[in-house]
Amino acid sequence: MSRAVLDASAMLALFRGERGADVVAGYRGDAVASSVNVAEVVSRLSDEGLNAAEWHYALAMLELEVVAFDESQAISSGRLRNPTRHRGLSLGDRACLQLAAVRGLPAVTADRAWAGLDVGVEVRVIRD
């Protein structure tokens, strides 16, 4: 059973060795992510020059369960737009929060804008 849902920013912090990477590493083999967030990570890593084998390896080392983004998740994520608009959350951010809500798990992110969100999900920001 998973212990957290990882946002793209948390996964990228780990892959880049940024502050908070050690927190994310603690979820290795014990986390889930929305396919929307995985697409975001692959896009960013590709932009940074990693090839398919490199980003595939990076994701595989997390031993992450990737959850397909379906119609129900799309609708629920859309409903999170108004309560998160003031913080500037993206669709990927909302997909992470929605998955965390459905699974009853905390959402792990590097994005400080999530701190104090009141959407019924525990948010764990990996750095101050």
N, CA, C and O atoms as a Tinker XYZ file with bonds, in Angstrom:
   512  protein
     1  N      0.841000   -1.190000    0.000000    73     2
     2  CA     0.000000    0.000000    0.000000    64     1     3
     3  C      0.882000    1.248000    0.000000    63     2     4     5
     4  O      1.861000    1.325000    0.742000    81     3
     5  N      0.534000    2.201000   -0.820000    73     3     6
     6  CA     1.313000    3.422000   -0.967000    64     5     7
     7  C      1.130000    4.348000    0.220000    63     6     8     9
     8  O      0.120000    4.313000    0.924000    81     7
     9  N      2.150000    5.181000    0.417000    73     7    10
    10  CA     2.112000    6.136000    1.512000    64     9    11
    11  C      1.897000    7.570000    1.062000    63    10    12    13
    12  O      1.605000    8.429000    1.893000    81    11
    13  N      2.033000    7.858000   -0.238000    73    11    14
    14  CA     1.898000    9.240000   -0.697000    64    13    15
    15  C      1.698000    9.287000   -2.201000    63    14    16    17
    16  O      1.985000    8.335000   -2.925000    81    15
    17  N      1.192000   10.439000   -2.643000    73    15    18
    18  CA     1.079000   10.741000   -4.062000    64    17    19
    19  C      2.115000   11.815000   -4.369000    63    18    20    21
    20  O      2.139000   12.864000   -3.724000    81    19
    21  N      2.966000   11.555000   -5.350000    73    19    22
    22  CA     4.031000   12.497000   -5.702000    64    21    23
    23  C      3.601000   13.414000   -6.836000    63    22    24    25
    24  O      3.061000   12.974000   -7.851000    81    23
    25  N      3.853000   14.686000   -6.638000    73    23    26
    26  CA     3.659000   15.691000   -7.669000    64    25    27
    27  C      4.899000   15.719000   -8.566000    63    26    28    29
    28  O      5.970000   15.263000   -8.164000    81    27
    29  N      4.752000   16.250000   -9.768000    73    27    30
    30  CA     5.885000   16.357000  -10.695000    64    29    31
    31  C      7.039000   17.132000  -10.065000    63    30    32    33
    32  O      8.197000   16.759000  -10.248000    81    31
    33  N      6.751000   18.191000   -9.336000    73    31    34
    34  CA     7.824000   18.997000   -8.742000    64    33    35
    35  C      8.638000   18.198000   -7.733000    63    34    36    37
    36  O      9.844000   18.409000   -7.607000    81    35
    37  N      8.001000   17.296000   -7.024000    73    35    38
    38  CA     8.720000   16.455000   -6.058000    64    37    39
    39  C      9.620000   15.462000   -6.784000    63    38    40    41
    40  O     10.774000   15.263000   -6.404000    81    39
    41  N      9.080000   14.838000   -7.836000    73    39    42
    42  CA     9.899000   13.891000   -8.599000    64    41    43
    43  C     11.082000   14.597000   -9.244000    63    42    44    45
    44  O     12.193000   14.067000   -9.241000    81    43
    45  N     10.858000   15.780000   -9.794000    73    43    46
    46  CA    11.940000   16.530000  -10.422000    64    45    47
    47  C     12.987000   16.950000   -9.398000    63    46    48    49
    48  O     14.179000   16.951000   -9.707000    81    47
    49  N     12.573000   17.301000   -8.202000    73    47    50
    50  CA    13.535000   17.647000   -7.150000    64    49    51
    51  C     14.454000   16.467000   -6.855000    63    50    52    53
    52  O     15.658000   16.643000   -6.666000    81    51
    53  N     13.889000   15.277000   -6.819000    73    51    54
    54  CA    14.695000   14.077000   -6.598000    64    53    55
    55  C     15.668000   13.864000   -7.749000    63    54    56    57
    56  O     16.862000   13.666000   -7.523000    81    55
    57  N     15.172000   13.903000   -8.970000    73    55    58
    58  CA    16.009000   13.619000  -10.138000    64    57    59
    59  C     17.115000   14.653000  -10.322000    63    58    60    61
    60  O     18.185000   14.338000  -10.843000    81    59
    61  N     16.857000   15.878000   -9.897000    73    59    62
    62  CA    17.841000   16.957000  -10.042000    64    61    63
    63  C     18.751000   17.103000   -8.826000    63    62    64    65
    64  O     19.702000   17.884000   -8.847000    81    63
    65  N     18.459000   16.352000   -7.774000    73    63    66
    66  CA    19.259000   16.453000   -6.552000    64    65    67
    67  C     19.048000   17.757000   -5.812000    63    66    68    69
    68  O     19.959000   18.248000   -5.144000    81    67
    69  N     17.865000   18.318000   -5.921000    73    67    70
    70  CA    17.553000   19.588000   -5.269000    64    69    71
    71  C     17.247000   19.383000   -3.783000    63    70    72    73
    72  O     17.086000   18.259000   -3.309000    81    71
    73  N     17.174000   20.497000   -3.076000    73    71    74
    74  CA    16.803000   20.453000   -1.669000    64    73    75
    75  C     15.450000   19.766000   -1.532000    63    74    76    77
    76  O     14.516000   20.072000   -2.273000    81    75
    77  N     15.346000   18.844000   -0.591000    73    75    78
    78  CA    14.132000   18.066000   -0.385000    64    77    79
    79  C     14.153000   16.725000   -1.094000    63    78    80    81
    80  O     13.251000   15.909000   -0.911000    81    79
    81  N     15.187000   16.492000   -1.910000    73    79    82
    82  CA    15.286000   15.213000   -2.639000    64    81    83
    83  C     15.301000   14.028000   -1.690000    63    82    84    85
    84  O     14.752000   12.972000   -2.005000    81    83
    85  N     15.926000   14.195000   -0.529000    73    83    86
    86  CA    15.994000   13.102000    0.445000    64    85    87
    87  C     14.610000   12.730000    0.964000    63    86    88    89
    88  O     14.349000   11.563000    1.256000    81    87
    89  N     13.731000   13.707000    1.080000    73    87    90
    90  CA    12.360000   13.437000    1.524000    64    89    91
    91  C     11.645000   12.587000    0.472000    63    90    92    93
    92  O     10.987000   11.600000    0.803000    81    91
    93  N     11.777000   12.973000   -0.771000    73    91    94
    94  CA    11.132000   12.230000   -1.861000    64    93    95
    95  C     11.720000   10.829000   -1.954000    63    94    96    97
    96  O     10.985000    9.864000   -2.168000    81    95
    97  N     13.025000   10.706000   -1.798000    73    95    98
    98  CA    13.677000    9.394000   -1.863000    64    97    99
    99  C     13.101000    8.439000   -0.817000    63    98   100   101
   100  O     13.088000    7.226000   -1.026000    81    99
   101  N     12.632000    8.974000    0.293000    73    99   102
   102  CA    12.026000    8.155000    1.332000    64   101   103
   103  C     10.736000    7.471000    0.916000    63   102   104   105
   104  O     10.285000    6.535000    1.576000    81   103
   105  N     10.138000    7.935000   -0.177000    73   103   106
   106  CA     8.905000    7.329000   -0.690000    64   105   107
   107  C      9.172000    6.313000   -1.794000    63   106   108   109
   108  O      8.235000    5.734000   -2.345000    81   107
   109  N     10.431000    6.095000   -2.117000    73   107   110
   110  CA    10.788000    5.178000   -3.200000    64   109   111
   111  C     10.134000    3.813000   -2.968000    63   110   112   113
   112  O     10.257000    3.232000   -1.890000    81   111
   113  N      9.442000    3.313000   -3.984000    73   111   114
   114  CA     8.782000    2.018000   -3.895000    64   113   115
   115  C      7.484000    2.041000   -3.125000    63   114   116   117
   116  O      6.860000    0.999000   -2.924000    81   115
   117  N      7.070000    3.215000   -2.693000    73   115   118
   118  CA     5.909000    3.309000   -1.819000    64   117   119
   119  C      5.040000    4.521000   -2.150000    63   118   120   121
   120  O      4.410000    5.105000   -1.268000    81   119
   121  N      5.014000    4.894000   -3.442000    73   119   122
   122  CA     4.262000    6.086000   -3.833000    64   121   123
   123  C      3.537000    5.841000   -5.152000    63   122   124   125
   124  O      3.832000    4.904000   -5.894000    81   123
   125  N      2.582000    6.721000   -5.407000    73   123   126
   126  CA     1.847000    6.709000   -6.667000    64   125   127
   127  C      1.939000    8.096000   -7.283000    63   126   128   129
   128  O      2.272000    9.070000   -6.608000    81   127
   129  N      1.640000    8.170000   -8.568000    73   127   130
   130  CA     1.568000    9.454000   -9.258000    64   129   131
   131  C      0.550000    9.346000  -10.381000    63   130   132   133
   132  O      0.343000    8.276000  -10.954000    81   131
   133  N     -0.064000   10.446000  -10.678000    73   131   134
   134  CA    -0.981000   10.506000  -11.816000    64   133   135
   135  C     -0.163000   10.459000  -13.102000    63   134   136   137
   136  O      0.957000   10.967000  -13.161000    81   135
   137  N     -0.735000    9.848000  -14.119000    73   135   138
   138  CA    -0.068000    9.823000  -15.420000    64   137   139
   139  C      0.142000   11.240000  -15.949000    63   138   140   141
   140  O      1.058000   11.470000  -16.738000    81   139
   141  N     -0.688000   12.191000  -15.529000    73   139   142
   142  CA    -0.509000   13.588000  -15.917000    64   141   143
   143  C      0.814000   14.112000  -15.371000    63   142   144   145
   144  O      1.549000   14.802000  -16.077000    81   143
   145  N      1.116000   13.787000  -14.121000    73   143   146
   146  CA     2.363000   14.232000  -13.520000    64   145   147
   147  C      3.576000   13.545000  -14.140000    63   146   148   149
   148  O      4.630000   14.162000  -14.293000    81   147
   149  N      3.432000   12.286000  -14.491000    73   147   150
   150  CA     4.532000   11.576000  -15.153000    64   149   151
   151  C      4.800000   12.209000  -16.517000    63   150   152   153
   152  O      5.958000   12.365000  -16.906000    81   151
   153  N      3.750000   12.573000  -17.244000    73   151   154
   154  CA     3.928000   13.244000  -18.533000    64   153   155
   155  C      4.669000   14.567000  -18.355000    63   154   156   157
   156  O      5.519000   14.928000  -19.170000    81   155
   157  N      4.342000   15.278000  -17.294000    73   155   158
   158  CA     5.007000   16.544000  -17.002000    64   157   159
   159  C      6.491000   16.325000  -16.706000    63   158   160   161
   160  O      7.337000   17.086000  -17.177000    81   159
   161  N      6.805000   15.304000  -15.940000    73   159   162
   162  CA     8.197000   14.987000  -15.611000    64   161   163
   163  C      8.975000   14.621000  -16.870000    63   162   164   165
   164  O     10.080000   15.119000  -17.091000    81   163
   165  N      8.401000   13.759000  -17.686000    73   163   166
   166  CA     9.068000   13.348000  -18.930000    64   165   167
   167  C      9.303000   14.561000  -19.819000    63   166   168   169
   168  O     10.368000   14.686000  -20.424000    81   167
   169  N      8.331000   15.446000  -19.903000    73   167   170
   170  CA     8.478000   16.658000  -20.709000    64   169   171
   171  C      9.639000   17.512000  -20.215000    63   170   172   173
   172  O     10.464000   17.972000  -21.005000    81   171
   173  N      9.697000   17.718000  -18.915000    73   171   174
   174  CA    10.764000   18.551000  -18.346000    64   173   175
   175  C     12.133000   17.902000  -18.521000    63   174   176   177
   176  O     13.093000   18.572000  -18.903000    81   175
   177  N     12.227000   16.611000  -18.246000    73   175   178
   178  CA    13.513000   15.925000  -18.395000    64   177   179
   179  C     13.961000   15.918000  -19.858000    63   178   180   181
   180  O     15.150000   16.047000  -20.148000    81   179
   181  N     13.022000   15.769000  -20.759000    73   179   182
   182  CA    13.343000   15.831000  -22.189000    64   181   183
   183  C     13.841000   17.224000  -22.561000    63   182   184   185
   184  O     14.807000   17.360000  -23.311000    81   183
   185  N     13.180000   18.260000  -22.036000    73   183   186
   186  CA    13.612000   19.642000  -22.277000    64   185   187
   187  C     15.044000   19.869000  -21.779000    63   186   188   189
   188  O     15.795000   20.665000  -22.345000    81   187
   189  N     15.401000   19.159000  -20.718000    73   187   190
   190  CA    16.736000   19.307000  -20.128000    64   189   191
   191  C     17.784000   18.452000  -20.834000    63   190   192   193
   192  O     18.951000   18.438000  -20.443000    81   191
   193  N     17.357000   17.736000  -21.882000    73   191   194
   194  CA    18.312000   16.993000  -22.690000    64   193   195
   195  C     18.439000   15.513000  -22.382000    63   194   196   197
   196  O     19.265000   14.831000  -22.987000    81   195
   197  N     17.643000   15.001000  -21.459000    73   195   198
   198  CA    17.700000   13.566000  -21.188000    64   197   199
   199  C     17.013000   12.816000  -22.319000    63   198   200   201
   200  O     15.999000   13.267000  -22.851000    81   199
   201  N     17.570000   11.674000  -22.678000    73   199   202
   202  CA    16.939000   10.854000  -23.713000    64   201   203
   203  C     15.961000    9.887000  -23.060000    63   202   204   205
   204  O     15.857000    9.827000  -21.835000    81   203
   205  N     15.251000    9.139000  -23.880000    73   203   206
   206  CA    14.204000    8.242000  -23.377000    64   205   207
   207  C     14.748000    7.228000  -22.381000    63   206   208   209
   208  O     14.104000    6.957000  -21.368000    81   207
   209  N     15.902000    6.671000  -22.644000    73   207   210
   210  CA    16.473000    5.685000  -21.730000    64   209   211
   211  C     16.781000    6.310000  -20.369000    63   210   212   213
   212  O     16.590000    5.673000  -19.333000    81   211
   213  N     17.254000    7.548000  -20.373000    73   211   214
   214  CA    17.612000    8.219000  -19.115000    64   213   215
   215  C     16.389000    8.564000  -18.284000    63   214   216   217
   216  O     16.374000    8.306000  -17.081000    81   215
   217  N     15.359000    9.143000  -18.900000    73   215   218
   218  CA    14.184000    9.476000  -18.081000    64   217   219
   219  C     13.407000    8.230000  -17.693000    63   218   220   221
   220  O     12.777000    8.192000  -16.637000    81   219
   221  N     13.449000    7.214000  -18.542000    73   219   222
   222  CA    12.803000    5.949000  -18.175000    64   221   223
   223  C     13.491000    5.339000  -16.956000    63   222   224   225
   224  O     12.824000    4.845000  -16.047000    81   223
   225  N     14.801000    5.373000  -16.937000    73   223   226
   226  CA    15.568000    4.869000  -15.786000    64   225   227
   227  C     15.246000    5.675000  -14.526000    63   226   228   229
   228  O     15.050000    5.104000  -13.452000    81   227
   229  N     15.192000    6.992000  -14.660000    73   227   230
   230  CA    14.902000    7.857000  -13.510000    64   229   231
   231  C     13.547000    7.497000  -12.901000    63   230   232   233
   232  O     13.416000    7.389000  -11.682000    81   231
   233  N     12.546000    7.312000  -13.756000    73   231   234
   234  CA    11.217000    6.946000  -13.254000    64   233   235
   235  C     11.209000    5.535000  -12.666000    63   234   236   237
   236  O     10.576000    5.291000  -11.639000    81   235
   237  N     11.906000    4.617000  -13.313000    73   235   238
   238  CA    11.935000    3.233000  -12.828000    64   237   239
   239  C     12.571000    3.136000  -11.447000    63   238   240   241
   240  O     12.158000    2.307000  -10.636000    81   239
   241  N     13.561000    3.962000  -11.170000    73   239   242
   242  CA    14.226000    3.893000   -9.864000    64   241   243
   243  C     13.292000    4.285000   -8.719000    63   242   244   245
   244  O     13.531000    3.924000   -7.566000    81   243
   245  N     12.242000    5.013000   -9.035000    73   243   246
   246  CA    11.264000    5.376000   -8.012000    64   245   247
   247  C     10.340000    4.222000   -7.652000    63   246   248   249
   248  O      9.719000    4.230000   -6.590000    81   247
   249  N     10.245000    3.224000   -8.538000    73   247   250
   250  CA     9.325000    2.105000   -8.325000    64   249   251
   251  C      7.933000    2.632000   -8.013000    63   250   252   253
   252  O      7.310000    2.264000   -7.017000    81   251
   253  N      7.477000    3.490000   -8.882000    73   251   254
   254  CA     6.263000    4.271000   -8.719000    64   253   255
   255  C      5.083000    3.593000   -9.397000    63   254   256   257
   256  O      5.209000    3.076000  -10.507000    81   255
   257  N      3.943000    3.598000   -8.732000    73   255   258
   258  CA     2.704000    3.166000   -9.382000    64   257   259
   259  C      2.143000    4.364000  -10.134000    63   258   260   261
   260  O      1.872000    5.401000   -9.530000    81   259
   261  N      1.967000    4.235000  -11.433000    73   259   262
   262  CA     1.410000    5.315000  -12.241000    64   261   263
   263  C     -0.063000    5.018000  -12.493000    63   262   264   265
   264  O     -0.416000    3.953000  -13.000000    81   263
   265  N     -0.913000    5.965000  -12.136000    73   263   266
   266  CA    -2.360000    5.803000  -12.252000    64   265   267
   267  C     -2.849000    6.574000  -13.471000    63   266   268   269
   268  O     -2.626000    7.779000  -13.590000    81   267
   269  N     -3.516000    5.866000  -14.370000    73   267   270
   270  CA    -4.057000    6.489000  -15.579000    64   269   271
   271  C     -5.088000    7.548000  -15.213000    63   270   272   273
   272  O     -5.885000    7.370000  -14.292000    81   271
   273  N     -5.056000    8.647000  -15.948000    73   271   274
   274  CA    -5.979000    9.764000  -15.741000    64   273   275
   275  C     -7.242000    9.493000  -16.547000    63   274   276   277
   276  O     -7.219000    9.517000  -17.778000    81   275
   277  N     -8.335000    9.238000  -15.853000    73   275   278
   278  CA    -9.579000    8.870000  -16.532000    64   277   279
   279  C    -10.611000   10.007000  -16.464000    63   278   280   281
   280  O    -10.329000   11.091000  -15.953000    81   279
   281  N    -11.791000    9.735000  -16.982000    73   279   282
   282  CA   -12.837000   10.755000  -17.037000    64   281   283
   283  C    -13.240000   11.254000  -15.650000    63   282   284   285
   284  O    -13.418000   12.455000  -15.447000    81   283
   285  N    -13.381000   10.347000  -14.713000    73   283   286
   286  CA   -13.749000   10.737000  -13.352000    64   285   287
   287  C    -12.693000   11.652000  -12.736000    63   286   288   289
   288  O    -13.025000   12.649000  -12.095000    81   287
   289  N    -11.427000   11.310000  -12.931000    73   287   290
   290  CA   -10.347000   12.149000  -12.406000    64   289   291
   291  C    -10.319000   13.499000  -13.103000    63   290   292   293
   292  O    -10.047000   14.523000  -12.475000    81   291
   293  N    -10.599000   13.503000  -14.400000    73   291   294
   294  CA   -10.631000   14.755000  -15.152000    64   293   295
   295  C    -11.689000   15.698000  -14.579000    63   294   296   297
   296  O    -11.435000   16.888000  -14.393000    81   295
   297  N    -12.859000   15.164000  -14.306000    73   295   298
   298  CA   -13.950000   15.983000  -13.768000    64   297   299
   299  C    -13.597000   16.478000  -12.362000    63   298   300   301
   300  O    -13.778000   17.656000  -12.054000    81   299
   301  N    -13.101000   15.589000  -11.519000    73   299   302
   302  CA   -12.736000   15.979000  -10.152000    64   301   303
   303  C    -11.609000   17.005000  -10.141000    63   302   304   305
   304  O    -11.622000   17.937000   -9.337000    81   303
   305  N    -10.644000   16.837000  -11.022000    73   303   306
   306  CA    -9.537000   17.799000  -11.108000    64   305   307
   307  C    -10.044000   19.153000  -11.584000    63   306   308   309
   308  O     -9.596000   20.194000  -11.103000    81   307
   309  N    -10.971000   19.137000  -12.521000    73   307   310
   310  CA   -11.570000   20.382000  -12.987000    64   309   311
   311  C    -12.304000   21.116000  -11.885000    63   310   312   313
   312  O    -12.276000   22.345000  -11.815000    81   311
   313  N    -12.961000   20.357000  -11.027000    73   311   314
   314  CA   -13.686000   20.971000   -9.898000    64   313   315
   315  C    -12.746000   21.630000   -8.889000    63   314   316   317
   316  O    -13.168000   22.494000   -8.121000    81   315
   317  N    -11.493000   21.231000   -8.889000    73   315   318
   318  CA   -10.512000   21.840000   -7.971000    64   317   319
   319  C     -9.986000   23.182000   -8.476000    63   318   320   321
   320  O     -9.249000   23.868000   -7.768000    81   319
   321  N    -10.361000   23.553000   -9.691000    73   319   322
   322  CA    -9.850000   24.805000  -10.273000    64   321   323
   323  C    -10.177000   26.016000   -9.404000    63   322   324   325
   324  O     -9.278000   26.778000   -9.048000    81   323
   325  N    -11.446000   26.205000   -9.060000    73   323   326
   326  CA   -11.825000   27.393000   -8.287000    64   325   327
   327  C    -11.170000   27.446000   -6.915000    63   326   328   329
   328  O    -10.662000   28.503000   -6.542000    81   327
   329  N    -11.154000   26.353000   -6.139000    73   327   330
   330  CA   -10.529000   26.468000   -4.816000    64   329   331
   331  C     -9.001000   26.575000   -4.844000    63   330   332   333
   332  O     -8.384000   26.834000   -3.811000    81   331
   333  N     -8.386000   26.381000   -6.012000    73   331   334
   334  CA    -6.916000   26.458000   -6.079000    64   333   335
   335  C     -6.424000   27.576000   -6.993000    63   334   336   337
   336  O     -5.223000   27.832000   -7.074000    81   335
   337  N     -7.329000   28.228000   -7.667000    73   335   338
   338  CA    -6.964000   29.277000   -8.634000    64   337   339
   339  C     -6.070000   30.347000   -8.007000    63   338   340   341
   340  O     -5.096000   30.779000   -8.623000    81   339
   341  N     -6.395000   30.772000   -6.789000    73   339   342
   342  CA    -5.638000   31.843000   -6.134000    64   341   343
   343  C     -4.181000   31.466000   -5.853000    63   342   344   345
   344  O     -3.354000   32.338000   -5.586000    81   343
   345  N     -3.872000   30.183000   -5.912000    73   343   346
   346  CA    -2.499000   29.721000   -5.708000    64   345   347
   347  C     -1.791000   29.396000   -7.026000    63   346   348   349
   348  O     -0.609000   29.054000   -7.032000    81   347
   349  N     -2.511000   29.504000   -8.127000    73   347   350
   350  CA    -1.918000   29.279000   -9.438000    64   349   351
   351  C     -1.640000   27.822000   -9.772000    63   350   352   353
   352  O     -0.730000   27.537000  -10.550000    81   351
   353  N     -2.397000   26.899000   -9.204000    73   351   354
   354  CA    -2.148000   25.482000   -9.459000    64   353   355
   355  C     -2.516000   25.085000  -10.882000    63   354   356   357
   356  O     -3.524000   25.528000  -11.433000    81   355
   357  N     -1.680000   24.248000  -11.453000    73   355   358
   358  CA    -1.872000   23.765000  -12.821000    64   357   359
   359  C     -2.785000   22.546000  -12.829000    63   358   360   361
   360  O     -3.177000   22.033000  -11.781000    81   359
   361  N     -3.114000   22.095000  -14.036000    73   359   362
   362  CA    -3.880000   20.856000  -14.174000    64   361   363
   363  C     -3.124000   19.692000  -13.537000    63   362   364   365
   364  O     -3.728000   18.870000  -12.848000    81   363
   365  N     -1.820000   19.613000  -13.757000    73   363   366
   366  CA    -1.022000   18.547000  -13.146000    64   365   367
   367  C     -1.078000   18.587000  -11.629000    63   366   368   369
   368  O     -1.180000   17.548000  -10.976000    81   367
   369  N     -1.010000   19.783000  -11.072000    73   367   370
   370  CA    -1.109000   19.940000   -9.620000    64   369   371
   371  C     -2.447000   19.417000   -9.113000    63   370   372   373
   372  O     -2.516000   18.701000   -8.114000    81   371
   373  N     -3.496000   19.786000   -9.818000    73   371   374
   374  CA    -4.831000   19.368000   -9.412000    64   373   375
   375  C     -5.041000   17.870000   -9.610000    63   374   376   377
   376  O     -5.770000   17.239000   -8.845000    81   375
   377  N     -4.412000   17.303000  -10.626000    73   375   378
   378  CA    -4.485000   15.847000  -10.824000    64   377   379
   379  C     -3.839000   15.126000   -9.649000    63   378   380   381
   380  O     -4.344000   14.101000   -9.190000    81   379
   381  N     -2.733000   15.655000   -9.167000    73   379   382
   382  CA    -2.068000   15.070000   -8.000000    64   381   383
   383  C     -2.968000   15.161000   -6.769000    63   382   384   385
   384  O     -3.143000   14.176000   -6.052000    81   383
   385  N     -3.529000   16.325000   -6.529000    73   383   386
   386  CA    -4.408000   16.501000   -5.369000    64   385   387
   387  C     -5.641000   15.612000   -5.449000    63   386   388   389
   388  O     -6.083000   15.057000   -4.443000    81   387
   389  N     -6.188000   15.481000   -6.637000    73   387   390
   390  CA    -7.369000   14.649000   -6.820000    64   389   391
   391  C     -7.046000   13.191000   -6.518000    63   390   392   393
   392  O     -7.816000   12.510000   -5.841000    81   391
   393  N     -5.914000   12.713000   -7.018000    73   391   394
   394  CA    -5.516000   11.327000   -6.758000    64   393   395
   395  C     -5.269000   11.110000   -5.265000    63   394   396   397
   396  O     -5.636000   10.073000   -4.712000    81   395
   397  N     -4.653000   12.081000   -4.626000    73   395   398
   398  CA    -4.418000   11.987000   -3.182000    64   397   399
   399  C     -5.738000   11.906000   -2.422000    63   398   400   401
   400  O     -5.861000   11.140000   -1.466000    81   399
   401  N     -6.719000   12.691000   -2.841000    73   399   402
   402  CA    -8.025000   12.672000   -2.184000    64   401   403
   403  C     -8.692000   11.314000   -2.339000    63   402   404   405
   404  O     -9.212000   10.762000   -1.369000    81   403
   405  N     -8.681000   10.772000   -3.553000    73   403   406
   406  CA    -9.317000    9.484000   -3.823000    64   405   407
   407  C     -8.636000    8.364000   -3.053000    63   406   408   409
   408  O     -9.306000    7.471000   -2.533000    81   407
   409  N     -7.317000    8.405000   -2.976000    73   407   410
   410  CA    -6.566000    7.347000   -2.298000    64   409   411
   411  C     -6.455000    7.562000   -0.787000    63   410   412   413
   412  O     -6.018000    6.663000   -0.069000    81   411
   413  N     -6.842000    8.731000   -0.303000    73   411   414
   414  CA    -6.722000    9.032000    1.127000    64   413   415
   415  C     -5.273000    9.143000    1.561000    63   414   416   417
   416  O     -4.914000    8.744000    2.669000    81   415
   417  N     -4.435000    9.691000    0.674000    73   415   418
   418  CA    -3.000000    9.802000    0.925000    64   417   419
   419  C     -2.572000   11.263000    0.912000    63   418   420   421
   420  O     -3.260000   12.103000    0.333000    81   419
   421  N     -1.452000   11.574000    1.538000    73   419   422
   422  CA    -0.926000   12.936000    1.425000    64   421   423
   423  C     -0.352000   13.180000    0.032000    63   422   424   425
   424  O      0.105000   12.252000   -0.636000    81   423
   425  N     -0.381000   14.426000   -0.391000    73   423   426
   426  CA     0.238000   14.850000   -1.642000    64   425   427
   427  C      1.593000   15.463000   -1.302000    63   426   428   429
   428  O      1.689000   16.332000   -0.436000    81   427
   429  N      2.630000   15.009000   -1.982000    73   427   430
   430  CA     3.994000   15.479000   -1.725000    64   429   431
   431  C      4.420000   16.361000   -2.894000    63   430   432   433
   432  O      4.337000   15.953000   -4.053000    81   431
   433  N      4.875000   17.567000   -2.581000    73   431   434
   434  CA     5.231000   18.547000   -3.603000    64   433   435
   435  C      6.424000   19.394000   -3.163000    63   434   436   437
   436  O      6.741000   19.478000   -1.976000    81   435
   437  N      7.065000   20.009000   -4.125000    73   435   438
   438  CA     8.114000   20.992000   -3.841000    64   437   439
   439  C      7.555000   22.408000   -3.945000    63   438   440   441
   440  O      8.262000   23.378000   -3.674000    81   439
   441  N      6.313000   22.524000   -4.330000    73   439   442
   442  CA     5.679000   23.814000   -4.593000    64   441   443
   443  C      5.098000   24.407000   -3.313000    63   442   444   445
   444  O      4.102000   23.913000   -2.784000    81   443
   445  N      5.728000   25.464000   -2.825000    73   443   446
   446  CA     5.292000   26.105000   -1.576000    64   445   447
   447  C      3.889000   26.708000   -1.674000    63   446   448   449
   448  O      3.234000   26.923000   -0.653000    81   447
   449  N      3.428000   26.980000   -2.892000    73   447   450
   450  CA     2.092000   27.560000   -3.072000    64   449   451
   451  C      0.997000   26.625000   -2.574000    63   450   452   453
   452  O     -0.126000   27.061000   -2.320000    81   451
   453  N      1.319000   25.339000   -2.434000    73   451   454
   454  CA     0.329000   24.375000   -1.954000    64   453   455
   455  C      0.120000   24.447000   -0.441000    63   454   456   457
   456  O     -0.908000   23.992000    0.062000    81   455
   457  N      1.071000   25.004000    0.277000    73   455   458
   458  CA     0.987000   25.054000    1.742000    64   457   459
   459  C     -0.291000   25.780000    2.166000    63   458   460   461
   460  O     -0.599000   26.864000    1.669000    81   459
   461  N     -1.012000   25.175000    3.073000    73   459   462
   462  CA    -2.221000   25.787000    3.595000    64   461   463
   463  C     -3.452000   25.640000    2.716000    63   462   464   465
   464  O     -4.496000   26.219000    3.019000    81   463
   465  N     -3.351000   24.874000    1.628000    73   463   466
   466  CA    -4.534000   24.643000    0.800000    64   465   467
   467  C     -5.610000   23.933000    1.613000    63   466   468   469
   468  O     -5.313000   23.050000    2.416000    81   467
   469  N     -6.841000   24.322000    1.400000    73   467   470
   470  CA    -7.959000   23.699000    2.101000    64   469   471
   471  C     -8.837000   22.978000    1.080000    63   470   472   473
   472  O     -9.902000   23.462000    0.699000    81   471
   473  N     -8.360000   21.804000    0.645000    73   471   474
   474  CA    -9.108000   21.017000   -0.348000    64   473   475
   475  C     -9.333000   19.589000    0.130000    63   474   476   477
   476  O     -9.657000   18.706000   -0.665000    81   475
   477  N     -9.160000   19.362000    1.430000    73   475   478
   478  CA    -9.427000   18.042000    1.994000    64   477   479
   479  C     -8.305000   17.038000    1.804000    63   478   480   481
   480  O     -8.519000   15.832000    1.923000    81   479
   481  N     -7.105000   17.535000    1.507000    73   479   482
   482  CA    -5.950000   16.666000    1.292000    64   481   483
   483  C     -4.793000   17.175000    2.136000    63   482   484   485
   484  O     -4.538000   18.377000    2.195000    81   483
   485  N     -4.095000   16.250000    2.789000    73   483   486
   486  CA    -2.876000   16.634000    3.490000    64   485   487
   487  C     -1.800000   16.924000    2.453000    63   486   488   489
   488  O     -1.545000   16.109000    1.566000    81   487
   489  N     -1.175000   18.082000    2.568000    73   487   490
   490  CA    -0.102000   18.480000    1.654000    64   489   491
   491  C      1.207000   18.477000    2.428000    63   490   492   493
   492  O      1.308000   19.066000    3.504000    81   491
   493  N      2.207000   17.808000    1.868000    73   491   494
   494  CA     3.545000   17.800000    2.449000    64   493   495
   495  C      4.502000   18.495000    1.483000    63   494   496   497
   496  O      4.816000   17.968000    0.416000    81   495
   497  N      4.955000   19.671000    1.869000    73   495   498
   498  CA     5.921000   20.422000    1.063000    64   497   499
   499  C      7.308000   19.972000    1.492000    63   498   500   501
   500  O      7.626000   19.983000    2.681000    81   499
   501  N      8.147000   19.571000    0.518000    73   499   502
   502  CA     9.429000   18.932000    0.842000    64   501   503
   503  C     10.521000   19.900000    1.254000    63   502   504   505
   504  O     11.580000   19.478000    1.720000    81   503
   505  N     10.278000   21.189000    1.089000    73   503   506
   506  CA    11.267000   22.192000    1.511000    64   505   507
   507  C     10.562000   23.442000    1.984000    63   506   508   509
   508  O      9.425000   23.718000    1.599000    81   507
   509  N     11.245000   24.191000    2.819000    73   507   510
   510  CA    10.669000   25.422000    3.386000    64   509   511
   511  C     10.568000   26.527000    2.372000    63   510   512
   512  O     10.106000   27.621000    2.696000    81   511
